[in-house]
Coordinates of C-alpha atoms in Angstrom, one line a residue:
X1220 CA 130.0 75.2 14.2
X1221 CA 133.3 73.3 14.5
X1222 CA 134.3 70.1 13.0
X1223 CA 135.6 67.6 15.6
X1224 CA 138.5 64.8 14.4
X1225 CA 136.2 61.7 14.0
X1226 CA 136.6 58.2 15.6
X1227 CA 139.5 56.5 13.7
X1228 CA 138.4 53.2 12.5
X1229 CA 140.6 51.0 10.8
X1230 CA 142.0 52.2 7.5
X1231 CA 141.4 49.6 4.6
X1232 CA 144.7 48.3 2.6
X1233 CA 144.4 48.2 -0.8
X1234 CA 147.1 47.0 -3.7
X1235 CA 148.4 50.6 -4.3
X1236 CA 149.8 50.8 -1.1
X1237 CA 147.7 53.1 0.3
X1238 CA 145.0 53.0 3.1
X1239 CA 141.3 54.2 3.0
X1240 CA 139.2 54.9 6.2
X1241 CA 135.3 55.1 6.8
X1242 CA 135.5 59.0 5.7
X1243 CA 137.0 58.2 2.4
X1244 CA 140.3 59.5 4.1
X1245 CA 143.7 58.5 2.8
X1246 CA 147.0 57.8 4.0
X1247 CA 149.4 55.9 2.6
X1248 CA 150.7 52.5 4.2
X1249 CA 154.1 51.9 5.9
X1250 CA 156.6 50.7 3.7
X1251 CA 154.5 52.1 0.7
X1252 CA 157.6 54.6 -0.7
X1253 CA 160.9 53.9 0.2
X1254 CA 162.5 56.7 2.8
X1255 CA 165.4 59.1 1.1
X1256 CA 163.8 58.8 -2.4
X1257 CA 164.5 61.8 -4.6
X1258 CA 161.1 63.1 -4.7
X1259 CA 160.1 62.7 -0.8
X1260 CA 161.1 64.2 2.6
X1261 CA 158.9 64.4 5.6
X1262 CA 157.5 67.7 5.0
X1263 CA 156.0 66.5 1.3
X1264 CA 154.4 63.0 2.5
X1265 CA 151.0 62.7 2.9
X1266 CA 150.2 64.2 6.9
X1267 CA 149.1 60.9 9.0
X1268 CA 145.1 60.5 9.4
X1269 CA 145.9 60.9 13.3
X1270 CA 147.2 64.3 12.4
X1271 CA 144.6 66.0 10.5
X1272 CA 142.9 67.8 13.0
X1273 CA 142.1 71.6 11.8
X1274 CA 138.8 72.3 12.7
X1275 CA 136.1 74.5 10.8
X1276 CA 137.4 77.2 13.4
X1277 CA 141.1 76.6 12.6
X1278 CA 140.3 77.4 8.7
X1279 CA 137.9 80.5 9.3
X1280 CA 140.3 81.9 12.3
X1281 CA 143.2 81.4 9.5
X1282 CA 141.1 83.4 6.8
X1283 CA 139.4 86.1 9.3
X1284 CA 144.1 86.6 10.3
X1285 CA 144.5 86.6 6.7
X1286 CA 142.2 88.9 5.2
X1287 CA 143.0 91.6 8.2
X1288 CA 145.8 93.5 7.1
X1289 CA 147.0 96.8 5.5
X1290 CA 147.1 95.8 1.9
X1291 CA 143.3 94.3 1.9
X1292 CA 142.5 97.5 4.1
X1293 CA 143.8 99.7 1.1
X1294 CA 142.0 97.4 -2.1
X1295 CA 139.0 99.7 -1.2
X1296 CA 141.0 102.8 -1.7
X1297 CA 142.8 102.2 -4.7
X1298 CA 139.1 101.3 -6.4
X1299 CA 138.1 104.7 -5.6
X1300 CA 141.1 106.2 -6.4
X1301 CA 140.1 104.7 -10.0
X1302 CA 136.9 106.7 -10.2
X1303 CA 134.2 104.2 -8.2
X1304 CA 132.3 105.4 -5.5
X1305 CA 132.2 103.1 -1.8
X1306 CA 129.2 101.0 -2.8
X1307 CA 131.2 100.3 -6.4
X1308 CA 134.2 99.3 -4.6
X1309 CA 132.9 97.0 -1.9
X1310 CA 130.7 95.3 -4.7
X1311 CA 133.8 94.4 -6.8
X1312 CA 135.6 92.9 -3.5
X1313 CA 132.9 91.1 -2.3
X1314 CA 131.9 89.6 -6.0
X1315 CA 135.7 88.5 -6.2
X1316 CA 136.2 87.3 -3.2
X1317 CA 132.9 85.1 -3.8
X1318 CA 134.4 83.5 -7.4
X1319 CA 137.7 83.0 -5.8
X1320 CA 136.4 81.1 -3.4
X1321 CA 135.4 78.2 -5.6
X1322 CA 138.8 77.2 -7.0
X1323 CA 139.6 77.3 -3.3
X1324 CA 137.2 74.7 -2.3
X1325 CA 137.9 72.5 -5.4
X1326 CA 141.7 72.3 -5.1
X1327 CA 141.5 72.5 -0.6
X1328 CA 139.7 68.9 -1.7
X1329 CA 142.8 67.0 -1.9
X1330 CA 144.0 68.2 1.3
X1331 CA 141.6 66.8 3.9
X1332 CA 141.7 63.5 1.4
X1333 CA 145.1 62.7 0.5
X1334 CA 147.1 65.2 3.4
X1335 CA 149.6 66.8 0.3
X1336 CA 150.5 70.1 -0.2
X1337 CA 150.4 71.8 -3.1
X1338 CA 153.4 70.8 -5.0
X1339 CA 152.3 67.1 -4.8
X1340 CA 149.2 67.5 -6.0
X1341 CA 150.6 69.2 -9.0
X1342 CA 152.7 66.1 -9.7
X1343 CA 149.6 64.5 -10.8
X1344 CA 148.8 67.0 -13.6
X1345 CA 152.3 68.1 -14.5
X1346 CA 154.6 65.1 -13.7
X1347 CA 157.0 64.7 -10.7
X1348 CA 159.5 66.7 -12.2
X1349 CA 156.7 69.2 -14.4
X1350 CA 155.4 69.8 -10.8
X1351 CA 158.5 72.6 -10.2
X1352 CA 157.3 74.5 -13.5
X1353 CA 153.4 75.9 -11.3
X1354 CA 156.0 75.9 -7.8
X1355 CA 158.1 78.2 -8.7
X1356 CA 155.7 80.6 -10.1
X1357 CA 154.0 80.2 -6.9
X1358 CA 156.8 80.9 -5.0
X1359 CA 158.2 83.7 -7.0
X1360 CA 155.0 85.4 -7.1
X1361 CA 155.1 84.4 -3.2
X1362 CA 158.2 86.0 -2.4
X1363 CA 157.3 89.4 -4.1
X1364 CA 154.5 89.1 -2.1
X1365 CA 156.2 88.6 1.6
X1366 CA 158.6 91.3 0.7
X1367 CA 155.7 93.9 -0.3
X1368 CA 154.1 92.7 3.3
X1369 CA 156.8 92.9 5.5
X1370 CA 157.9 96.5 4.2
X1371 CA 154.7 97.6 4.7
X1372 CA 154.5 96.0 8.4
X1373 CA 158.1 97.8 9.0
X1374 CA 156.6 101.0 7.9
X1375 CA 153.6 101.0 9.9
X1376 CA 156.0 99.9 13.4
X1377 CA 158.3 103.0 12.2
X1378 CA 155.4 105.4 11.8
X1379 CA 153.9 105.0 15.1
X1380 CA 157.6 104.6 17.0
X1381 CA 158.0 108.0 15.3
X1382 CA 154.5 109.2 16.8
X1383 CA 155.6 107.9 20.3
X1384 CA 159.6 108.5 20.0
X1385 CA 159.5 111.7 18.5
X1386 CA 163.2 111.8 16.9
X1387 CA 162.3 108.3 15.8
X1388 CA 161.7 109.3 12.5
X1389 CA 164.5 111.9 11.6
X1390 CA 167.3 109.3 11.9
X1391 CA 170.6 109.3 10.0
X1392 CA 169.2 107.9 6.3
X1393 CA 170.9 104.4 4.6
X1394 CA 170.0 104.4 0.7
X1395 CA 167.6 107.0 0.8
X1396 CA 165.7 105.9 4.3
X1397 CA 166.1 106.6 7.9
X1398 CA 168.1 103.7 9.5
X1399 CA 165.5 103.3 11.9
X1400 CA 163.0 102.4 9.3
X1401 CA 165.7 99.8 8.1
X1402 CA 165.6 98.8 12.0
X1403 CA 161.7 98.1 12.0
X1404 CA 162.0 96.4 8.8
X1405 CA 165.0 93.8 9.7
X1406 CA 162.9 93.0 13.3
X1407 CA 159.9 92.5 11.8
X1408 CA 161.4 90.2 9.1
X1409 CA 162.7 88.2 11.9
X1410 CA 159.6 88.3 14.0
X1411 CA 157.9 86.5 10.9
X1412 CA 160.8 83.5 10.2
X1413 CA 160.9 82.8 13.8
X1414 CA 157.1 82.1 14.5
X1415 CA 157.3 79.8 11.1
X1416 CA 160.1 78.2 11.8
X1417 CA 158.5 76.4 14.8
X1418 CA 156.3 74.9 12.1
X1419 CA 152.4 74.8 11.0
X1420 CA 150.9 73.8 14.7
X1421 CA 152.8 76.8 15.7
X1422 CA 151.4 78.7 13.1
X1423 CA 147.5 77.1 13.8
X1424 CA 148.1 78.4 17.5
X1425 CA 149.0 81.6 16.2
X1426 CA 146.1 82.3 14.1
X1427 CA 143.6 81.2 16.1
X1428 CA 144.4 83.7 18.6
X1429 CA 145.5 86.7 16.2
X1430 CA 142.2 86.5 14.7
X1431 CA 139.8 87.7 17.1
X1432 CA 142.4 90.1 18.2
X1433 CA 142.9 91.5 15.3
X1434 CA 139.1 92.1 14.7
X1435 CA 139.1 93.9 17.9
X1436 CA 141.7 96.2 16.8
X1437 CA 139.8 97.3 13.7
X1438 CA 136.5 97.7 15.3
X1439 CA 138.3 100.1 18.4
X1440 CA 140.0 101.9 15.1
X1441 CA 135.8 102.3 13.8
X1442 CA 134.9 103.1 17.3
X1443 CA 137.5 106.0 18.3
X1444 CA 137.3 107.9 14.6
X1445 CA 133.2 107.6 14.5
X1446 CA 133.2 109.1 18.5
X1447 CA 135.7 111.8 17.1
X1448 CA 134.3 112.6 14.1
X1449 CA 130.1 112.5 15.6
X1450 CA 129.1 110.3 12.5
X1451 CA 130.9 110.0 9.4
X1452 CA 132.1 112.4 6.6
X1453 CA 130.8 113.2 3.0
X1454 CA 132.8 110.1 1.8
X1455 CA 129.5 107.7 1.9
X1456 CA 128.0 110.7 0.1
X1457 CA 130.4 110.9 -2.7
X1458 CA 128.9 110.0 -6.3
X1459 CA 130.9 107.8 -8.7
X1460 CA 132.9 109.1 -11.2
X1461 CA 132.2 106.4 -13.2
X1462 CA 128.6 106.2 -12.8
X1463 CA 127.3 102.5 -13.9
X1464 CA 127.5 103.2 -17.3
X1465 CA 130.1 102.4 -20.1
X1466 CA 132.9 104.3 -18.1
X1467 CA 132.3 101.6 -15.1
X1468 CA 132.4 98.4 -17.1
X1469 CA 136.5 99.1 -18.3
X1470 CA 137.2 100.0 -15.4
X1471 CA 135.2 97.3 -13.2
X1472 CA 136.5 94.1 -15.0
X1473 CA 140.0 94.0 -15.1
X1474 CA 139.7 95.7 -11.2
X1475 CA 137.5 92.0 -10.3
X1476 CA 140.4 90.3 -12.2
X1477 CA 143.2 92.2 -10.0
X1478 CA 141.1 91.8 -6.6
X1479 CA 140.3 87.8 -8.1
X1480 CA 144.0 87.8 -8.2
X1481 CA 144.6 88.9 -4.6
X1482 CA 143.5 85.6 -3.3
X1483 CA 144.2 83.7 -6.2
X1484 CA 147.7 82.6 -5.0
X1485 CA 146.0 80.8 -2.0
X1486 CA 143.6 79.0 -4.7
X1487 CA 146.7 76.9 -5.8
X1488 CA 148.3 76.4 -2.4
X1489 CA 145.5 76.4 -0.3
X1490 CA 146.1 72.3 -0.2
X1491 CA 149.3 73.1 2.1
X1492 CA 146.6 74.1 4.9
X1493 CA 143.5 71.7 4.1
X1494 CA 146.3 68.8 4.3
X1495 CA 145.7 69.1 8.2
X1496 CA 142.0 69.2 8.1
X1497 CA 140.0 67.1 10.3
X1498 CA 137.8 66.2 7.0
X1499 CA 135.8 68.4 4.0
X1500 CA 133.2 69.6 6.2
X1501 CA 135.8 71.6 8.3
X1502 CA 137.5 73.0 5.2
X1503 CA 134.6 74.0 3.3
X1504 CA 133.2 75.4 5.9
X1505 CA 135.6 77.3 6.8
X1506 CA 136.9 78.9 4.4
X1507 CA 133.2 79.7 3.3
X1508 CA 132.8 81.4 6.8
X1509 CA 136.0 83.0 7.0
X1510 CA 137.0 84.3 2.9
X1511 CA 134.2 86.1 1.4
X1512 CA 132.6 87.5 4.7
X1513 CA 135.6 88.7 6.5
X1514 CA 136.9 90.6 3.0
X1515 CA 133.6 92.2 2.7
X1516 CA 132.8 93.1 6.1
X1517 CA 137.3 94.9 5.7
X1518 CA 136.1 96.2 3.0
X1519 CA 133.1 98.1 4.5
X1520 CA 135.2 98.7 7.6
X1521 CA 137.7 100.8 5.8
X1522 CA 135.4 103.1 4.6
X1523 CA 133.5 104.1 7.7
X1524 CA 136.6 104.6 9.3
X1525 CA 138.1 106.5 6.0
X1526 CA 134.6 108.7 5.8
X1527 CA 134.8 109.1 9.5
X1528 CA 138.8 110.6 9.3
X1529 CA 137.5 113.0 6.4
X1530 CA 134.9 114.7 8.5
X1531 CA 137.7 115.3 11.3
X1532 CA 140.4 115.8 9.2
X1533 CA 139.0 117.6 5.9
X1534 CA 140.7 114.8 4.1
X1535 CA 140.7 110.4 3.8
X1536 CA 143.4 109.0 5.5
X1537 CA 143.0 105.3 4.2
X1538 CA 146.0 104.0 5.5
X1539 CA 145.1 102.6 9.2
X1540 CA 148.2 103.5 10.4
X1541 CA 148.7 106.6 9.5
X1542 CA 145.2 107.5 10.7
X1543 CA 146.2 105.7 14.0
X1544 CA 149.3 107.8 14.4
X1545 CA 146.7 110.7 14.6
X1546 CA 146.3 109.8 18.4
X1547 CA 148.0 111.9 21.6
X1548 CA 147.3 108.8 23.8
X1549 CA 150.4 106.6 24.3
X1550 CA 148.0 103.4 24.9
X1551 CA 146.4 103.7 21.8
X1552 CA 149.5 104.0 19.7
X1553 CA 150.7 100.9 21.5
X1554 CA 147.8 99.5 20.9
X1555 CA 147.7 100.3 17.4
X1556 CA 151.5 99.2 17.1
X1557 CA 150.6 95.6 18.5
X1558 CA 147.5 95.2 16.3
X1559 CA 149.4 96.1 12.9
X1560 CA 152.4 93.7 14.4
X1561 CA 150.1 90.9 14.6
X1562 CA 148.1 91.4 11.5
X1563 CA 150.9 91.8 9.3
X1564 CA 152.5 88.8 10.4
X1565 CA 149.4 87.1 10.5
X1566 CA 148.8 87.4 6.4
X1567 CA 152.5 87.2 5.6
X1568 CA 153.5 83.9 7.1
X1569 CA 150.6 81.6 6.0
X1570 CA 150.0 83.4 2.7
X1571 CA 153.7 84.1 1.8
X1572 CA 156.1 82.0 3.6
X1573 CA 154.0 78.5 4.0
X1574 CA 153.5 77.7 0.4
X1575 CA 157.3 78.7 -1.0
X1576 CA 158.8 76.6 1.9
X1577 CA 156.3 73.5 0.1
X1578 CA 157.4 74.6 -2.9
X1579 CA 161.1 74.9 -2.9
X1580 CA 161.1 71.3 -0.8
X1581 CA 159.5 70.0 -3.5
X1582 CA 162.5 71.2 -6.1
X1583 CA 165.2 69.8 -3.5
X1584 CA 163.3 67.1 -1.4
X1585 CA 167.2 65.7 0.1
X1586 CA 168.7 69.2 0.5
X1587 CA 165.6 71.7 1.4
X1588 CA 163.0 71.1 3.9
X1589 CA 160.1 73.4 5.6
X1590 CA 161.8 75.1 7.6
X1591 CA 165.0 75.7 4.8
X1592 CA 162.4 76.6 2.4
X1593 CA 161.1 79.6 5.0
X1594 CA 164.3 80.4 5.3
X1595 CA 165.1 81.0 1.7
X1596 CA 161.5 82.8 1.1
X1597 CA 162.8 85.4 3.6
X1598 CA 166.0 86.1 1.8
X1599 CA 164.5 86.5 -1.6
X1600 CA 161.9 89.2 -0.9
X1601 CA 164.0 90.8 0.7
X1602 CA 166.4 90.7 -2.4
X1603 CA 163.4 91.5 -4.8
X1604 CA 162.1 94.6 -3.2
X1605 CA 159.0 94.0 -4.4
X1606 CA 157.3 97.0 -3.0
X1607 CA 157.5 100.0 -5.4
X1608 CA 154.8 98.0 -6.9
X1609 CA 152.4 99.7 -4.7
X1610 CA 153.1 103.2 -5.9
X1611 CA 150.2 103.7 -7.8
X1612 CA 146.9 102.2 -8.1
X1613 CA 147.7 101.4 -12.0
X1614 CA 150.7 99.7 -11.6
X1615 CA 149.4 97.1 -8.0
X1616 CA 145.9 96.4 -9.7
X1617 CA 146.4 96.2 -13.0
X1618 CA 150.0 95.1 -13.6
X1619 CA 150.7 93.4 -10.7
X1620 CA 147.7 91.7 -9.5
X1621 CA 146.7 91.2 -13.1
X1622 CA 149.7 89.6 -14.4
X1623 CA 150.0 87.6 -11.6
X1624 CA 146.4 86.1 -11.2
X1625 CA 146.3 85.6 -15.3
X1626 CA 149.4 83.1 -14.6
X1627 CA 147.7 81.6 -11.6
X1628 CA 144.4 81.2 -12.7
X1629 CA 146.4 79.0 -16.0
X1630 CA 147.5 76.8 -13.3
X1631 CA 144.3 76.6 -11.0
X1632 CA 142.6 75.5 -14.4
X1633 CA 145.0 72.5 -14.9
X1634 CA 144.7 71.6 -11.1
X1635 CA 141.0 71.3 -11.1
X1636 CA 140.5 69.8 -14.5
X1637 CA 142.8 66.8 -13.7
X1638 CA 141.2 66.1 -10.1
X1639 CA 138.3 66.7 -10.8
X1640 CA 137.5 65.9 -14.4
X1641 CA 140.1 63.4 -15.7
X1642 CA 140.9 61.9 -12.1
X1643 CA 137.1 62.3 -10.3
X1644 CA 139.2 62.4 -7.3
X1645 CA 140.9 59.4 -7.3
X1646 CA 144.6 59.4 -6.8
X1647 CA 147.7 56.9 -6.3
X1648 CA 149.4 58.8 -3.0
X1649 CA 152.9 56.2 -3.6
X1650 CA 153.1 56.9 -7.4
X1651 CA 153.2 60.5 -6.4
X1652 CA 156.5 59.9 -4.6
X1653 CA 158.3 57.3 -7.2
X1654 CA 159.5 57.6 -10.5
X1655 CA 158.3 55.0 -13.3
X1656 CA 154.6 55.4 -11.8
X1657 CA 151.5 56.6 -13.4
X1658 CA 152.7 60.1 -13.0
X1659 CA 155.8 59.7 -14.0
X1660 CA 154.7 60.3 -18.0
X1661 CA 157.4 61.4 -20.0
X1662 CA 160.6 61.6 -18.0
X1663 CA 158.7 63.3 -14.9
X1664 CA 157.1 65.9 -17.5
X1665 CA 153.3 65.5 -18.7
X1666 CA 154.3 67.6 -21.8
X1667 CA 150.1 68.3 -22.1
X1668 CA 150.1 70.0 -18.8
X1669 CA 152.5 71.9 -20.0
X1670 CA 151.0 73.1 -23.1
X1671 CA 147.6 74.1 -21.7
X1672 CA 150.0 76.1 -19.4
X1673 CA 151.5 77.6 -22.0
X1674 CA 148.3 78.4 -24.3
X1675 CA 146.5 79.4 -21.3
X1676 CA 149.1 81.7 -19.8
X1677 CA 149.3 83.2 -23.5
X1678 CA 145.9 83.6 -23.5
X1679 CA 145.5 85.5 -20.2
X1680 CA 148.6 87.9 -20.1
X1681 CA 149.4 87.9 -23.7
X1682 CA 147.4 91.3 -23.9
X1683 CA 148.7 92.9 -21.1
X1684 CA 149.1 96.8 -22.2
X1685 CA 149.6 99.6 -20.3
X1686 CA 148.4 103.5 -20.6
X1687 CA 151.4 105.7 -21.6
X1688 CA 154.2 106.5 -18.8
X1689 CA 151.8 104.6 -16.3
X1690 CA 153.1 100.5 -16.3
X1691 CA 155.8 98.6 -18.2
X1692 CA 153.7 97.4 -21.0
X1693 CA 153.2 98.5 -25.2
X1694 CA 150.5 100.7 -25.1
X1695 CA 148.6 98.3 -28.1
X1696 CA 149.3 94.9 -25.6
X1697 CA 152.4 92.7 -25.7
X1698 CA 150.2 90.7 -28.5
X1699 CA 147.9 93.3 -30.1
X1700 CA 145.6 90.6 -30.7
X1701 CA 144.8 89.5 -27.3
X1702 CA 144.3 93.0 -25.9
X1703 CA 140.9 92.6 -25.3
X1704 CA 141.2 89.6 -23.3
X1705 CA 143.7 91.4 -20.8
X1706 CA 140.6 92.5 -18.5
X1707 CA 139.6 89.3 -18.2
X1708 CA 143.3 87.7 -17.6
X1709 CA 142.2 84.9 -14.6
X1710 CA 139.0 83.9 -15.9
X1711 CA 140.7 83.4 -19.6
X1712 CA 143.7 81.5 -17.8
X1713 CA 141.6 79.3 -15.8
X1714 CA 139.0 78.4 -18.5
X1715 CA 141.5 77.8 -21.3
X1716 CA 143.9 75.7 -19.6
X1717 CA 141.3 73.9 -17.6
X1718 CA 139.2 73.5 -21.7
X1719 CA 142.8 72.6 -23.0
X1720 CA 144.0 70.2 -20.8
X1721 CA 140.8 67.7 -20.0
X1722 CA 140.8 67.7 -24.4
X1723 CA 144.5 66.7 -24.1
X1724 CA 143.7 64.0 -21.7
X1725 CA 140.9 62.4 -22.6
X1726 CA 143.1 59.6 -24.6
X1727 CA 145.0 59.3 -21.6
X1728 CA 142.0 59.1 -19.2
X1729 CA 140.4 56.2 -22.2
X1730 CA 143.3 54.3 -21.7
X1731 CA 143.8 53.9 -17.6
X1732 CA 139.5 53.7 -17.5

């Protein structure tokens, strides 16, 4: 089921400067925005009609390359490390990754339409200069984010060098780690910035072939531990500590919130990708085929293969590469080395380098472009060091993926409510590029944007607490008031700000009909 570029008839003009084809397709007409503006460079304008050719494949072969990595692999884990049995934990990944999706579809809208990325399309709702303010968050949260992956992907090519090399591993140590893990983790980093550097074709290329390899891998992984272990261990047989009582429900909410907020980064910028699609069919479809089946179907993968390496080894070895660096065979570790080189990079590059790149273009337009932007992403998770944040299940699900995706989820809302609600679609591509237009609003701010960022974000983190000695916040919340909302951080975000904003604009949506 693939969507093929259509026919492409001629685009009808129209006094905005823009042009409309049969499809409802838009691109914006030569001459419309003047080249070397402040706000535009060739990576930020709208992609030509003749280049929007991702096809339903393309977007499900980009989710099936995203969704198939070590962190996703270990969301089942640390549920059940929190008290829930398999059938618990695979329920709240699949339920989340079936809400998430929505946001997806209503913001990858614009893409296929207009051709923007993300930081455009926030120039609608938050004015050309407002537009950094929901960015930078993005690309903060997606630097952390490409520093936590690529440490991890260095750790897994150390561990099984170390299985294969045997003195790999007991190396001279630099600031507390071997120098050969140091090693993995610069190569790796470079492995990433040079595939991204070529730009997005090179990355459509990439995934399309990564995907079904990757899928390959993790069903050999299933294959070799169920032969090894004759069936699978006691851990399908564990009960829940949590039963489905009133111990689950604390314990399942804010954990839907934190595996919501896994994905929810891509609900903002998932317009950097759609941009290139052949038309809505291909997106929708696509990431309908490729998000919430692929995640599940991980999710259940992980623990087989976890039960499985209990039985033989007494234990559950949820990390996929350790349990790989079990293996005597040489092949297989190479094997397993090549599949965790290509998986890692596939998530880290389209989820974590793509959208900063956007995103700190759109800051700079003159001075930063794509490929600059990559480049910058790469040096600031690497600065952060962002990965301590997966010490403990407490600290990644509910701090991390909690705070972040009740910040995201303020930002989705304002997205969808101004396309959607005050705009029913319906945007002016020029006056995106050019001061003094309709988005312009109050010297390139739309203050009321800003406030339903503000009240939402309040809203959704405000209550952040944590238990004693276990995460950075007052036991009580930040604001005592708002602790019970904490659990429910991305839905409160999204649904205030999205309330919030459409009330703010409805004068403003009176006046321009």
């Amino acid at each position: 089921m693939t969507a093929t570029v259509p026919p492409a008839p001629s685009p009808s003009p129209s006094d905005s400067g823009q042009l409309t084809d049969a499809q409802g397709r838009v691109e914006l007409a030569p001459g419309a925005v003047p080249a070397g503006g402040r706000f535009v460079n060739n990576d930020l304008l709208p992609v030509p009609l003749a280049n929007r050719h991702w096809t339903t494949y393309n977007f499900a072969a980009l989710w099936v390359g995203m969704a198939h990595n070590i962190p996703s692999w270990l969301l089942a884990s640390g549920l059940v490390a929190l008290g829930m049995d398999w059938k618990q934990a695979v329920f709240t990944i699949a339920l989340a990754n079936v809400i998430v999706l929505f946001p997806m579809l209503l913001t990858g809208h614009a893409g296929p339409k207009y051709g923007i990325p993300f930081p455009v399309l926030a120039r609608a709702s938050f004015g050309l200069r407002g537009a950094n303010l929901p960015a930078l968050i993005r690309a903060a949260v997606a630097c952390a984010w490409f520093g936590i992956q690529t440490w991890i992907g260095g750790q897994g090519i150390f561990v099984l060098l170390g299985t294969i090399f045997g003195g790999w591993t007991k190396a001279a140590e630099i600031a507390g780690q071997p120098w050969t893990l140091w090693l993995c983790f610069v190569v790796f980093w470079v492995m990433e910035l040079a595939i991204i550097y070529r730009g997005m074709e090179t990355l459509r290329r990439f995934e399309n072939w990564a995907a079904p390899f990757v899928i390959v891998g993790a069903l050999v992984l299933l294959v070799w531990i169920a032969m090894k272990a004759g069936g699978f261990g006691p851990l399908l047989d564990q009960p829940s500590k949590l039963g489905w009582g009133e111990d689950f429900w604390p314990v399942f909410f804010p954990s839907l919130m934190g595996m919501i907020a896994f994905w929810s980064t891509l609900s903002l910028n998932i317009p950097d990708f759609t941009r290139f699609g052949a038309g809505q069919r291909a997106q929708v479809w696509g990431q309908t085929l490729g998000l919430p089946t692929t995640m599940t179907l991980f999710a259940l993968l992980s623990v087989f293969v976890t039960s499985g390496s209990q039985a033989v080894y007494g234990a559950p070895i949820w990390d996929p590469v350790q349990l790989a660096a079990k293996t005597d065979n040489v092949f297989g570790l190479l094997f397993a080395l090549v599949t965790v080189l290509i998986a890692t990079i596939s998530v880290n590059i389209a989820a974590n380098v793509v959208s900063p790149a956007y995103d700190l273009a759109n800051l700079a337009p003159r001075f930063i472009n794509f490929r600059t932007g990559a480049l910058i992403t790469g040096v600031v998770g690497v600065l952060i060091m962002p990965w301590k944040l997966t010490e403990t299940p407490e600290l990644y699900i509910f701090t991390w993926l909690g705070l972040v995706g009740g910040l995201l989820g303020t930002v989705a809302g304002i997205l969808i409510a101004d396309y959607w609600i005050v705009r029913r679609t319906h945007l002016e591509l020029a006056d995106l590029y050019r001061p003094e237009g309709r988005y312009w609003y109050s010297s390139g701010w739309n203050w009321r944007a800003v406030a339903a960022f503000a009240v939402g974000g309040v809203l959704a983190i405000g209550g952040s607490h944590s238990a004693p000695g276990k995460g950075p916040f007052p036991e009580d919340g930040l604001i005592p008031l708002l602790k019970p909302l904490a659990d429910y951080g991305w839905a409160v975000g999204l649904a205030a700000s999205l309330l919030l904003y459409t009330v703010l604009m409805l004068p403003q949506r009176r006046r321009h009909g």
